[in-house]
């Protein structure tokens, strides 16, 4: 890559700044952490690793970075690309081999969405490996658009108001997942990936599936942003500005005990006393 243009420099600085802000806001990385960066071979995880390596150089704290890729034994998977790339960076890395591809293909009927089962199997394997190598944090490449899309997917199809939190502790308490790109948008990440010419590895297990619900939601959000620029950003801000008393979850707010406050200031002035 040659000399960057002014707009390219701004793009790089924006991604680094937003990542730094997210890391600071949610205390994602602390002194002495061993951060396992989960590298899929897609634009998001490449960008994540690139930005975290920069952050490691300039941060006032010290932390380790270990890149981990999971080889799911998909037919035609180019096994040499990631090791060559990571060796070139001088980054410590591991390739975890686990044939989840065969499991998914066996259990999911042809034409049905494989993403849910595939992600669960992958997540379980990576959680276990993070524990084995003593990683204190697991960094995933999900960005702002992923988080908003997940929010709508859960609302539309699961009847829940939840998304992907920037920081999450696993149910068993043994892993902490962080999403340092939580403030970054997909458009910037795509542009940065193109700029850096990352050696992208396509997913031929689920990437070729059509009519995925996530793609439907993505198209909906993109259409909204075309009509009203900034809407996705506004939706993301709403996830940081929740008012439980204005919703209807009885576990989050005690609606049953609500009653008139007898000591409240009267709303109307007594005109007879004027």
PDB file of C-alpha atoms in Angstrom:
ATOM      1  CA  UNK A   1       0.000   0.000   0.000  1.00  0.00           C
ATOM      2  CA  UNK A   2       1.413   3.393  -1.014  1.00  0.00           C
ATOM      3  CA  UNK A   3       0.977   6.834   0.500  1.00  0.00           C
ATOM      4  CA  UNK A   4      -2.497   7.408   1.901  1.00  0.00           C
ATOM      5  CA  UNK A   5      -4.691  10.208   0.629  1.00  0.00           C
ATOM      6  CA  UNK A   6      -6.238  12.728   3.027  1.00  0.00           C
ATOM      7  CA  UNK A   7      -9.584  10.892   2.993  1.00  0.00           C
ATOM      8  CA  UNK A   8      -7.873   7.550   3.614  1.00  0.00           C
ATOM      9  CA  UNK A   9      -5.936   8.979   6.553  1.00  0.00           C
ATOM     10  CA  UNK A  10      -9.216  10.325   7.974  1.00  0.00           C
ATOM     11  CA  UNK A  11     -10.820   6.904   7.566  1.00  0.00           C
ATOM     12  CA  UNK A  12      -7.978   5.194   9.395  1.00  0.00           C
ATOM     13  CA  UNK A  13      -8.002   7.775  12.181  1.00  0.00           C
ATOM     14  CA  UNK A  14     -11.799   7.519  12.532  1.00  0.00           C
ATOM     15  CA  UNK A  15     -11.727   3.742  12.952  1.00  0.00           C
ATOM     16  CA  UNK A  16      -8.876   3.949  15.442  1.00  0.00           C
ATOM     17  CA  UNK A  17     -10.570   6.738  17.408  1.00  0.00           C
ATOM     18  CA  UNK A  18     -13.971   5.031  17.570  1.00  0.00           C
ATOM     19  CA  UNK A  19     -12.378   1.743  18.595  1.00  0.00           C
ATOM     20  CA  UNK A  20     -10.406   3.487  21.317  1.00  0.00           C
ATOM     21  CA  UNK A  21     -13.565   5.190  22.576  1.00  0.00           C
ATOM     22  CA  UNK A  22     -15.487   1.913  22.720  1.00  0.00           C
ATOM     23  CA  UNK A  23     -12.621   0.171  24.525  1.00  0.00           C
ATOM     24  CA  UNK A  24     -12.470   2.998  27.078  1.00  0.00           C
ATOM     25  CA  UNK A  25     -16.241   3.405  27.539  1.00  0.00           C
ATOM     26  CA  UNK A  26     -16.759  -0.275  28.358  1.00  0.00           C
ATOM     27  CA  UNK A  27     -13.361  -0.930  29.959  1.00  0.00           C
ATOM     28  CA  UNK A  28     -12.839  -3.690  27.416  1.00  0.00           C
ATOM     29  CA  UNK A  29      -9.076  -4.090  27.803  1.00  0.00           C
ATOM     30  CA  UNK A  30      -7.131  -3.756  31.037  1.00  0.00           C
ATOM     31  CA  UNK A  31      -3.448  -3.825  31.922  1.00  0.00           C
ATOM     32  CA  UNK A  32      -2.062  -7.352  31.668  1.00  0.00           C
ATOM     33  CA  UNK A  33      -4.938  -8.722  29.564  1.00  0.00           C
ATOM     34  CA  UNK A  34      -4.352 -11.487  27.057  1.00  0.00           C
ATOM     35  CA  UNK A  35      -6.713 -10.654  24.193  1.00  0.00           C
ATOM     36  CA  UNK A  36      -7.667 -13.477  21.857  1.00  0.00           C
ATOM     37  CA  UNK A  37      -8.664 -11.899  18.540  1.00  0.00           C
ATOM     38  CA  UNK A  38     -10.997 -14.251  16.692  1.00  0.00           C
ATOM     39  CA  UNK A  39      -9.989 -14.032  13.045  1.00  0.00           C
ATOM     40  CA  UNK A  40     -12.440 -15.426  10.486  1.00  0.00           C
ATOM     41  CA  UNK A  41     -10.765 -14.144   7.343  1.00  0.00           C
ATOM     42  CA  UNK A  42     -13.485 -11.560   6.714  1.00  0.00           C
ATOM     43  CA  UNK A  43     -13.180  -7.784   6.492  1.00  0.00           C
ATOM     44  CA  UNK A  44     -14.412  -7.168  10.037  1.00  0.00           C
ATOM     45  CA  UNK A  45     -11.959  -9.401  11.888  1.00  0.00           C
ATOM     46  CA  UNK A  46      -9.014  -8.254   9.742  1.00  0.00           C
ATOM     47  CA  UNK A  47      -9.877  -4.638  10.571  1.00  0.00           C
ATOM     48  CA  UNK A  48     -10.270  -5.536  14.245  1.00  0.00           C
ATOM     49  CA  UNK A  49      -6.811  -7.085  14.408  1.00  0.00           C
ATOM     50  CA  UNK A  50      -5.255  -4.180  12.497  1.00  0.00           C
ATOM     51  CA  UNK A  51      -6.749  -1.543  14.799  1.00  0.00           C
ATOM     52  CA  UNK A  52      -5.994  -3.456  18.005  1.00  0.00           C
ATOM     53  CA  UNK A  53      -2.357  -3.865  16.971  1.00  0.00           C
ATOM     54  CA  UNK A  54      -2.171  -0.085  16.613  1.00  0.00           C
ATOM     55  CA  UNK A  55      -3.927   0.399  19.943  1.00  0.00           C
ATOM     56  CA  UNK A  56      -1.442  -1.965  21.572  1.00  0.00           C
ATOM     57  CA  UNK A  57       1.396   0.332  20.455  1.00  0.00           C
ATOM     58  CA  UNK A  58      -0.108   3.606  21.670  1.00  0.00           C
ATOM     59  CA  UNK A  59      -2.175   2.593  24.722  1.00  0.00           C
ATOM     60  CA  UNK A  60      -0.913   3.598  28.184  1.00  0.00           C
ATOM     61  CA  UNK A  61      -1.360  -0.014  29.307  1.00  0.00           C
ATOM     62  CA  UNK A  62       0.280  -3.270  28.240  1.00  0.00           C
ATOM     63  CA  UNK A  63      -1.676  -6.218  26.900  1.00  0.00           C
ATOM     64  CA  UNK A  64      -1.030  -9.269  24.730  1.00  0.00           C
ATOM     65  CA  UNK A  65      -2.684 -10.077  21.407  1.00  0.00           C
ATOM     66  CA  UNK A  66      -3.126 -13.623  20.145  1.00  0.00           C
ATOM     67  CA  UNK A  67      -4.876 -14.220  16.820  1.00  0.00           C
ATOM     68  CA  UNK A  68      -6.985 -17.373  16.575  1.00  0.00           C
ATOM     69  CA  UNK A  69      -8.675 -18.807  13.510  1.00  0.00           C
ATOM     70  CA  UNK A  70     -11.030 -21.767  13.544  1.00  0.00           C
ATOM     71  CA  UNK A  71     -10.660 -24.091  10.580  1.00  0.00           C
ATOM     72  CA  UNK A  72     -14.124 -25.633  10.300  1.00  0.00           C
ATOM     73  CA  UNK A  73     -13.006 -28.010   7.541  1.00  0.00           C
ATOM     74  CA  UNK A  74     -15.120 -26.442   4.834  1.00  0.00           C
ATOM     75  CA  UNK A  75     -14.331 -27.899   1.408  1.00  0.00           C
ATOM     76  CA  UNK A  76     -11.860 -25.725  -0.467  1.00  0.00           C
ATOM     77  CA  UNK A  77     -10.880 -23.659   2.575  1.00  0.00           C
ATOM     78  CA  UNK A  78      -7.510 -22.013   1.748  1.00  0.00           C
ATOM     79  CA  UNK A  79      -5.557 -23.108   4.810  1.00  0.00           C
ATOM     80  CA  UNK A  80      -2.362 -21.264   3.860  1.00  0.00           C
ATOM     81  CA  UNK A  81      -3.726 -17.697   3.640  1.00  0.00           C
ATOM     82  CA  UNK A  82      -4.144 -16.771   7.308  1.00  0.00           C
ATOM     83  CA  UNK A  83      -0.899 -18.368   8.581  1.00  0.00           C
ATOM     84  CA  UNK A  84       1.060 -16.560   5.865  1.00  0.00           C
ATOM     85  CA  UNK A  85      -0.636 -13.244   6.652  1.00  0.00           C
ATOM     86  CA  UNK A  86      -0.127 -13.559  10.416  1.00  0.00           C
ATOM     87  CA  UNK A  87       3.487 -14.648  10.065  1.00  0.00           C
ATOM     88  CA  UNK A  88       4.057 -11.548   7.970  1.00  0.00           C
ATOM     89  CA  UNK A  89       2.674  -9.412  10.793  1.00  0.00           C
ATOM     90  CA  UNK A  90       4.741 -11.214  13.396  1.00  0.00           C
ATOM     91  CA  UNK A  91       1.627 -11.911  15.462  1.00  0.00           C
ATOM     92  CA  UNK A  92       1.292 -14.931  17.720  1.00  0.00           C
ATOM     93  CA  UNK A  93      -1.458 -17.096  16.295  1.00  0.00           C
ATOM     94  CA  UNK A  94      -3.207 -20.463  16.543  1.00  0.00           C
ATOM     95  CA  UNK A  95      -5.293 -22.389  14.023  1.00  0.00           C
ATOM     96  CA  UNK A  96      -7.959 -24.459  15.790  1.00  0.00           C
ATOM     97  CA  UNK A  97      -9.161 -27.362  13.679  1.00  0.00           C
ATOM     98  CA  UNK A  98     -12.712 -28.540  14.320  1.00  0.00           C
ATOM     99  CA  UNK A  99     -14.948 -30.186  11.730  1.00  0.00           C
ATOM    100  CA  UNK A 100     -18.160 -28.319  12.488  1.00  0.00           C
ATOM    101  CA  UNK A 101     -18.906 -28.138   8.765  1.00  0.00           C
ATOM    102  CA  UNK A 102     -19.883 -31.811   8.618  1.00  0.00           C
ATOM    103  CA  UNK A 103     -22.017 -31.473  11.750  1.00  0.00           C
ATOM    104  CA  UNK A 104     -23.922 -28.510  10.330  1.00  0.00           C
ATOM    105  CA  UNK A 105     -24.469 -30.136   6.942  1.00  0.00           C
ATOM    106  CA  UNK A 106     -25.704 -33.318   8.640  1.00  0.00           C
ATOM    107  CA  UNK A 107     -28.146 -31.630  11.012  1.00  0.00           C
ATOM    108  CA  UNK A 108     -29.495 -28.770   8.874  1.00  0.00           C
ATOM    109  CA  UNK A 109     -31.711 -29.704   5.890  1.00  0.00           C
ATOM    110  CA  UNK A 110     -30.609 -28.449   2.487  1.00  0.00           C
ATOM    111  CA  UNK A 111     -31.817 -24.913   1.862  1.00  0.00           C
ATOM    112  CA  UNK A 112     -32.309 -24.076   5.551  1.00  0.00           C
ATOM    113  CA  UNK A 113     -30.295 -21.403   7.359  1.00  0.00           C
ATOM    114  CA  UNK A 114     -27.097 -22.797   8.862  1.00  0.00           C
ATOM    115  CA  UNK A 115     -25.847 -19.646  10.621  1.00  0.00           C
ATOM    116  CA  UNK A 116     -27.397 -20.253  14.052  1.00  0.00           C
ATOM    117  CA  UNK A 117     -26.027 -23.770  14.582  1.00  0.00           C
ATOM    118  CA  UNK A 118     -22.704 -22.907  12.945  1.00  0.00           C
ATOM    119  CA  UNK A 119     -22.176 -19.909  15.226  1.00  0.00           C
ATOM    120  CA  UNK A 120     -23.077 -21.893  18.359  1.00  0.00           C
ATOM    121  CA  UNK A 121     -20.602 -24.651  17.518  1.00  0.00           C
ATOM    122  CA  UNK A 122     -17.903 -22.135  16.639  1.00  0.00           C
ATOM    123  CA  UNK A 123     -18.514 -20.075  19.779  1.00  0.00           C
ATOM    124  CA  UNK A 124     -18.319 -23.123  22.048  1.00  0.00           C
ATOM    125  CA  UNK A 125     -15.025 -24.236  20.516  1.00  0.00           C
ATOM    126  CA  UNK A 126     -13.500 -20.762  20.779  1.00  0.00           C
ATOM    127  CA  UNK A 127     -14.682 -20.326  24.385  1.00  0.00           C
ATOM    128  CA  UNK A 128     -12.944 -23.571  25.319  1.00  0.00           C
ATOM    129  CA  UNK A 129      -9.754 -22.654  23.482  1.00  0.00           C
ATOM    130  CA  UNK A 130      -9.644 -19.197  25.089  1.00  0.00           C
ATOM    131  CA  UNK A 131      -9.790 -20.907  28.463  1.00  0.00           C
ATOM    132  CA  UNK A 132      -6.998 -23.305  27.464  1.00  0.00           C
ATOM    133  CA  UNK A 133      -4.552 -20.546  26.465  1.00  0.00           C
ATOM    134  CA  UNK A 134      -5.428 -18.303  29.394  1.00  0.00           C
ATOM    135  CA  UNK A 135      -7.028 -15.520  27.355  1.00  0.00           C
ATOM    136  CA  UNK A 136      -8.748 -12.998  29.603  1.00  0.00           C
ATOM    137  CA  UNK A 137     -10.721 -11.397  26.760  1.00  0.00           C
ATOM    138  CA  UNK A 138     -12.138 -12.685  23.456  1.00  0.00           C
ATOM    139  CA  UNK A 139     -12.348  -9.958  20.803  1.00  0.00           C
ATOM    140  CA  UNK A 140     -14.954 -10.341  18.047  1.00  0.00           C
ATOM    141  CA  UNK A 141     -15.289  -8.210  14.916  1.00  0.00           C
ATOM    142  CA  UNK A 142     -18.960  -7.247  15.230  1.00  0.00           C
ATOM    143  CA  UNK A 143     -19.601  -3.598  14.374  1.00  0.00           C
ATOM    144  CA  UNK A 144     -22.389  -1.084  14.954  1.00  0.00           C
ATOM    145  CA  UNK A 145     -24.497  -2.321  12.032  1.00  0.00           C
ATOM    146  CA  UNK A 146     -24.264  -5.920  13.282  1.00  0.00           C
ATOM    147  CA  UNK A 147     -25.486  -4.808  16.691  1.00  0.00           C
ATOM    148  CA  UNK A 148     -28.465  -2.885  15.302  1.00  0.00           C
ATOM    149  CA  UNK A 149     -29.377  -5.724  12.927  1.00  0.00           C
ATOM    150  CA  UNK A 150     -29.309  -8.191  15.811  1.00  0.00           C
ATOM    151  CA  UNK A 151     -31.572  -5.898  17.824  1.00  0.00           C
ATOM    152  CA  UNK A 152     -34.225  -5.983  15.102  1.00  0.00           C
ATOM    153  CA  UNK A 153     -33.800  -9.720  14.476  1.00  0.00           C
ATOM    154  CA  UNK A 154     -34.475 -10.426  18.143  1.00  0.00           C
ATOM    155  CA  UNK A 155     -37.416  -8.044  18.229  1.00  0.00           C
ATOM    156  CA  UNK A 156     -39.023  -9.285  15.000  1.00  0.00           C
ATOM    157  CA  UNK A 157     -38.436 -13.020  15.363  1.00  0.00           C
ATOM    158  CA  UNK A 158     -37.752 -13.754  19.053  1.00  0.00           C
ATOM    159  CA  UNK A 159     -39.942 -11.214  20.819  1.00  0.00           C
ATOM    160  CA  UNK A 160     -37.061  -9.846  22.891  1.00  0.00           C
ATOM    161  CA  UNK A 161     -35.360  -6.466  23.172  1.00  0.00           C
ATOM    162  CA  UNK A 162     -31.688  -7.410  23.089  1.00  0.00           C
ATOM    163  CA  UNK A 163     -28.737  -7.009  20.769  1.00  0.00           C
ATOM    164  CA  UNK A 164     -24.996  -7.738  20.903  1.00  0.00           C
ATOM    165  CA  UNK A 165     -23.512  -5.926  23.910  1.00  0.00           C
ATOM    166  CA  UNK A 166     -20.065  -4.383  23.442  1.00  0.00           C
ATOM    167  CA  UNK A 167     -18.899  -6.427  26.432  1.00  0.00           C
ATOM    168  CA  UNK A 168     -20.352  -9.730  27.606  1.00  0.00           C
ATOM    169  CA  UNK A 169     -19.526 -12.358  30.190  1.00  0.00           C
ATOM    170  CA  UNK A 170     -20.344 -15.932  29.174  1.00  0.00           C
ATOM    171  CA  UNK A 171     -23.048 -17.798  31.075  1.00  0.00           C
ATOM    172  CA  UNK A 172     -20.499 -19.925  32.941  1.00  0.00           C
ATOM    173  CA  UNK A 173     -18.471 -16.832  33.841  1.00  0.00           C
ATOM    174  CA  UNK A 174     -15.224 -18.162  32.338  1.00  0.00           C
ATOM    175  CA  UNK A 175     -15.025 -15.890  29.284  1.00  0.00           C
ATOM    176  CA  UNK A 176     -15.424 -12.178  28.629  1.00  0.00           C
ATOM    177  CA  UNK A 177     -16.310 -11.269  25.052  1.00  0.00           C
ATOM    178  CA  UNK A 178     -15.521  -7.783  23.766  1.00  0.00           C
ATOM    179  CA  UNK A 179     -16.555  -6.047  20.547  1.00  0.00           C
ATOM    180  CA  UNK A 180     -14.093  -3.150  20.074  1.00  0.00           C
ATOM    181  CA  UNK A 181     -15.635  -2.155  16.702  1.00  0.00           C
ATOM    182  CA  UNK A 182     -19.022  -1.507  18.346  1.00  0.00           C
ATOM    183  CA  UNK A 183     -18.920   2.203  17.424  1.00  0.00           C
ATOM    184  CA  UNK A 184     -17.681   1.653  13.853  1.00  0.00           C
ATOM    185  CA  UNK A 185     -19.996   1.371  10.855  1.00  0.00           C
ATOM    186  CA  UNK A 186     -19.762  -1.336   8.224  1.00  0.00           C
ATOM    187  CA  UNK A 187     -19.269   1.093   5.350  1.00  0.00           C
ATOM    188  CA  UNK A 188     -16.050   2.432   6.887  1.00  0.00           C
ATOM    189  CA  UNK A 189     -14.811  -1.078   7.647  1.00  0.00           C
ATOM    190  CA  UNK A 190     -15.451  -2.176   4.065  1.00  0.00           C
ATOM    191  CA  UNK A 191     -13.597   0.859   2.734  1.00  0.00           C
ATOM    192  CA  UNK A 192     -10.674   0.229   5.084  1.00  0.00           C
ATOM    193  CA  UNK A 193     -10.543  -3.449   4.134  1.00  0.00           C
ATOM    194  CA  UNK A 194     -10.412  -2.501   0.452  1.00  0.00           C
ATOM    195  CA  UNK A 195      -7.704   0.045   1.202  1.00  0.00           C
ATOM    196  CA  UNK A 196      -5.548  -2.411   3.114  1.00  0.00           C
ATOM    197  CA  UNK A 197      -6.200  -5.180   0.593  1.00  0.00           C
ATOM    198  CA  UNK A 198      -6.762  -7.784   3.278  1.00  0.00           C
ATOM    199  CA  UNK A 199      -6.673 -11.372   1.925  1.00  0.00           C
ATOM    200  CA  UNK A 200     -10.401 -12.020   2.358  1.00  0.00           C
ATOM    201  CA  UNK A 201     -11.540 -15.626   2.749  1.00  0.00           C
ATOM    202  CA  UNK A 202     -15.219 -16.056   1.766  1.00  0.00           C
ATOM    203  CA  UNK A 203     -17.457 -18.345   3.807  1.00  0.00           C
ATOM    204  CA  UNK A 204     -18.886 -20.998   1.491  1.00  0.00           C
ATOM    205  CA  UNK A 205     -20.975 -22.548   4.245  1.00  0.00           C
ATOM    206  CA  UNK A 206     -23.440 -19.744   4.886  1.00  0.00           C
ATOM    207  CA  UNK A 207     -22.170 -16.794   2.862  1.00  0.00           C
ATOM    208  CA  UNK A 208     -23.882 -18.019  -0.287  1.00  0.00           C
ATOM    209  CA  UNK A 209     -27.297 -18.551   1.298  1.00  0.00           C
ATOM    210  CA  UNK A 210     -30.025 -16.304  -0.023  1.00  0.00           C
ATOM    211  CA  UNK A 211     -32.952 -14.725   1.808  1.00  0.00           C
ATOM    212  CA  UNK A 212     -31.342 -14.892   5.231  1.00  0.00           C
ATOM    213  CA  UNK A 213     -33.408 -12.923   7.750  1.00  0.00           C
ATOM    214  CA  UNK A 214     -30.317 -10.906   8.667  1.00  0.00           C
ATOM    215  CA  UNK A 215     -29.948  -9.819   5.051  1.00  0.00           C
ATOM    216  CA  UNK A 216     -33.609  -8.801   4.992  1.00  0.00           C
ATOM    217  CA  UNK A 217     -33.063  -6.639   8.083  1.00  0.00           C
ATOM    218  CA  UNK A 218     -29.820  -5.245   6.639  1.00  0.00           C
ATOM    219  CA  UNK A 219     -31.629  -4.229   3.453  1.00  0.00           C
ATOM    220  CA  UNK A 220     -34.379  -2.601   5.522  1.00  0.00           C
ATOM    221  CA  UNK A 221     -31.870  -0.539   7.530  1.00  0.00           C
ATOM    222  CA  UNK A 222     -29.957   0.481   4.423  1.00  0.00           C
ATOM    223  CA  UNK A 223     -33.180   1.662   2.815  1.00  0.00           C
ATOM    224  CA  UNK A 224     -34.021   3.662   5.937  1.00  0.00           C
ATOM    225  CA  UNK A 225     -30.568   5.252   5.889  1.00  0.00           C
ATOM    226  CA  UNK A 226     -30.961   6.174   2.235  1.00  0.00           C
ATOM    227  CA  UNK A 227     -34.224   7.952   3.007  1.00  0.00           C
ATOM    228  CA  UNK A 228     -33.128   9.359   6.354  1.00  0.00           C
ATOM    229  CA  UNK A 229     -29.321   9.471   6.714  1.00  0.00           C
ATOM    230  CA  UNK A 230     -28.138   8.769  10.243  1.00  0.00           C
ATOM    231  CA  UNK A 231     -31.075   6.598  11.279  1.00  0.00           C
ATOM    232  CA  UNK A 232     -28.962   3.517  12.078  1.00  0.00           C
ATOM    233  CA  UNK A 233     -26.674   5.658  14.212  1.00  0.00           C
ATOM    234  CA  UNK A 234     -29.719   7.027  16.046  1.00  0.00           C
ATOM    235  CA  UNK A 235     -31.045   3.512  16.669  1.00  0.00           C
ATOM    236  CA  UNK A 236     -27.667   2.489  18.095  1.00  0.00           C
ATOM    237  CA  UNK A 237     -27.702   5.511  20.432  1.00  0.00           C
ATOM    238  CA  UNK A 238     -31.109   4.399  21.685  1.00  0.00           C
ATOM    239  CA  UNK A 239     -29.539   1.143  22.884  1.00  0.00           C
ATOM    240  CA  UNK A 240     -27.363   3.295  25.150  1.00  0.00           C
ATOM    241  CA  UNK A 241     -30.310   5.330  26.411  1.00  0.00           C
ATOM    242  CA  UNK A 242     -32.843   2.857  27.807  1.00  0.00           C
ATOM    243  CA  UNK A 243     -35.754   3.912  30.040  1.00  0.00           C
ATOM    244  CA  UNK A 244     -37.244   0.775  31.660  1.00  0.00           C
ATOM    245  CA  UNK A 245     -40.228   2.693  33.075  1.00  0.00           C
ATOM    246  CA  UNK A 246     -41.283   3.539  29.516  1.00  0.00           C
ATOM    247  CA  UNK A 247     -41.348  -0.087  28.370  1.00  0.00           C
ATOM    248  CA  UNK A 248     -43.364  -3.029  29.710  1.00  0.00           C
ATOM    249  CA  UNK A 249     -40.919  -5.464  31.312  1.00  0.00           C
ATOM    250  CA  UNK A 250     -42.168  -6.120  34.863  1.00  0.00           C
ATOM    251  CA  UNK A 251     -38.804  -7.671  35.779  1.00  0.00           C
ATOM    252  CA  UNK A 252     -36.994  -4.414  35.016  1.00  0.00           C
ATOM    253  CA  UNK A 253     -39.469  -1.986  36.536  1.00  0.00           C
ATOM    254  CA  UNK A 254     -41.911  -2.327  39.447  1.00  0.00           C
ATOM    255  CA  UNK A 255     -45.162  -1.302  37.751  1.00  0.00           C
ATOM    256  CA  UNK A 256     -47.369  -3.040  40.319  1.00  0.00           C
ATOM    257  CA  UNK A 257     -46.276  -0.720  43.141  1.00  0.00           C
ATOM    258  CA  UNK A 258     -46.873   2.525  41.225  1.00  0.00           C
ATOM    259  CA  UNK A 259     -49.328   4.838  42.952  1.00  0.00           C
ATOM    260  CA  UNK A 260     -49.916   8.532  43.543  1.00  0.00           C
ATOM    261  CA  UNK A 261     -47.205  10.325  45.511  1.00  0.00           C
ATOM    262  CA  UNK A 262     -49.151  12.115  48.243  1.00  0.00           C
ATOM    263  CA  UNK A 263     -46.184  14.418  48.891  1.00  0.00           C
ATOM    264  CA  UNK A 264     -45.787  15.558  45.293  1.00  0.00           C
ATOM    265  CA  UNK A 265     -46.046  19.274  44.498  1.00  0.00           C
ATOM    266  CA  UNK A 266     -49.538  20.172  43.226  1.00  0.00           C
ATOM    267  CA  UNK A 267     -49.626  20.592  39.473  1.00  0.00           C
ATOM    268  CA  UNK A 268     -52.096  23.524  39.483  1.00  0.00           C
ATOM    269  CA  UNK A 269     -51.816  26.830  41.305  1.00  0.00           C
ATOM    270  CA  UNK A 270     -54.672  27.599  43.694  1.00  0.00           C
ATOM    271  CA  UNK A 271     -56.073  30.757  42.026  1.00  0.00           C
ATOM    272  CA  UNK A 272     -58.028  31.698  45.144  1.00  0.00           C
ATOM    273  CA  UNK A 273     -54.778  32.326  46.983  1.00  0.00           C
ATOM    274  CA  UNK A 274     -53.395  34.707  44.347  1.00  0.00           C
TER     275      UNK A 274
END
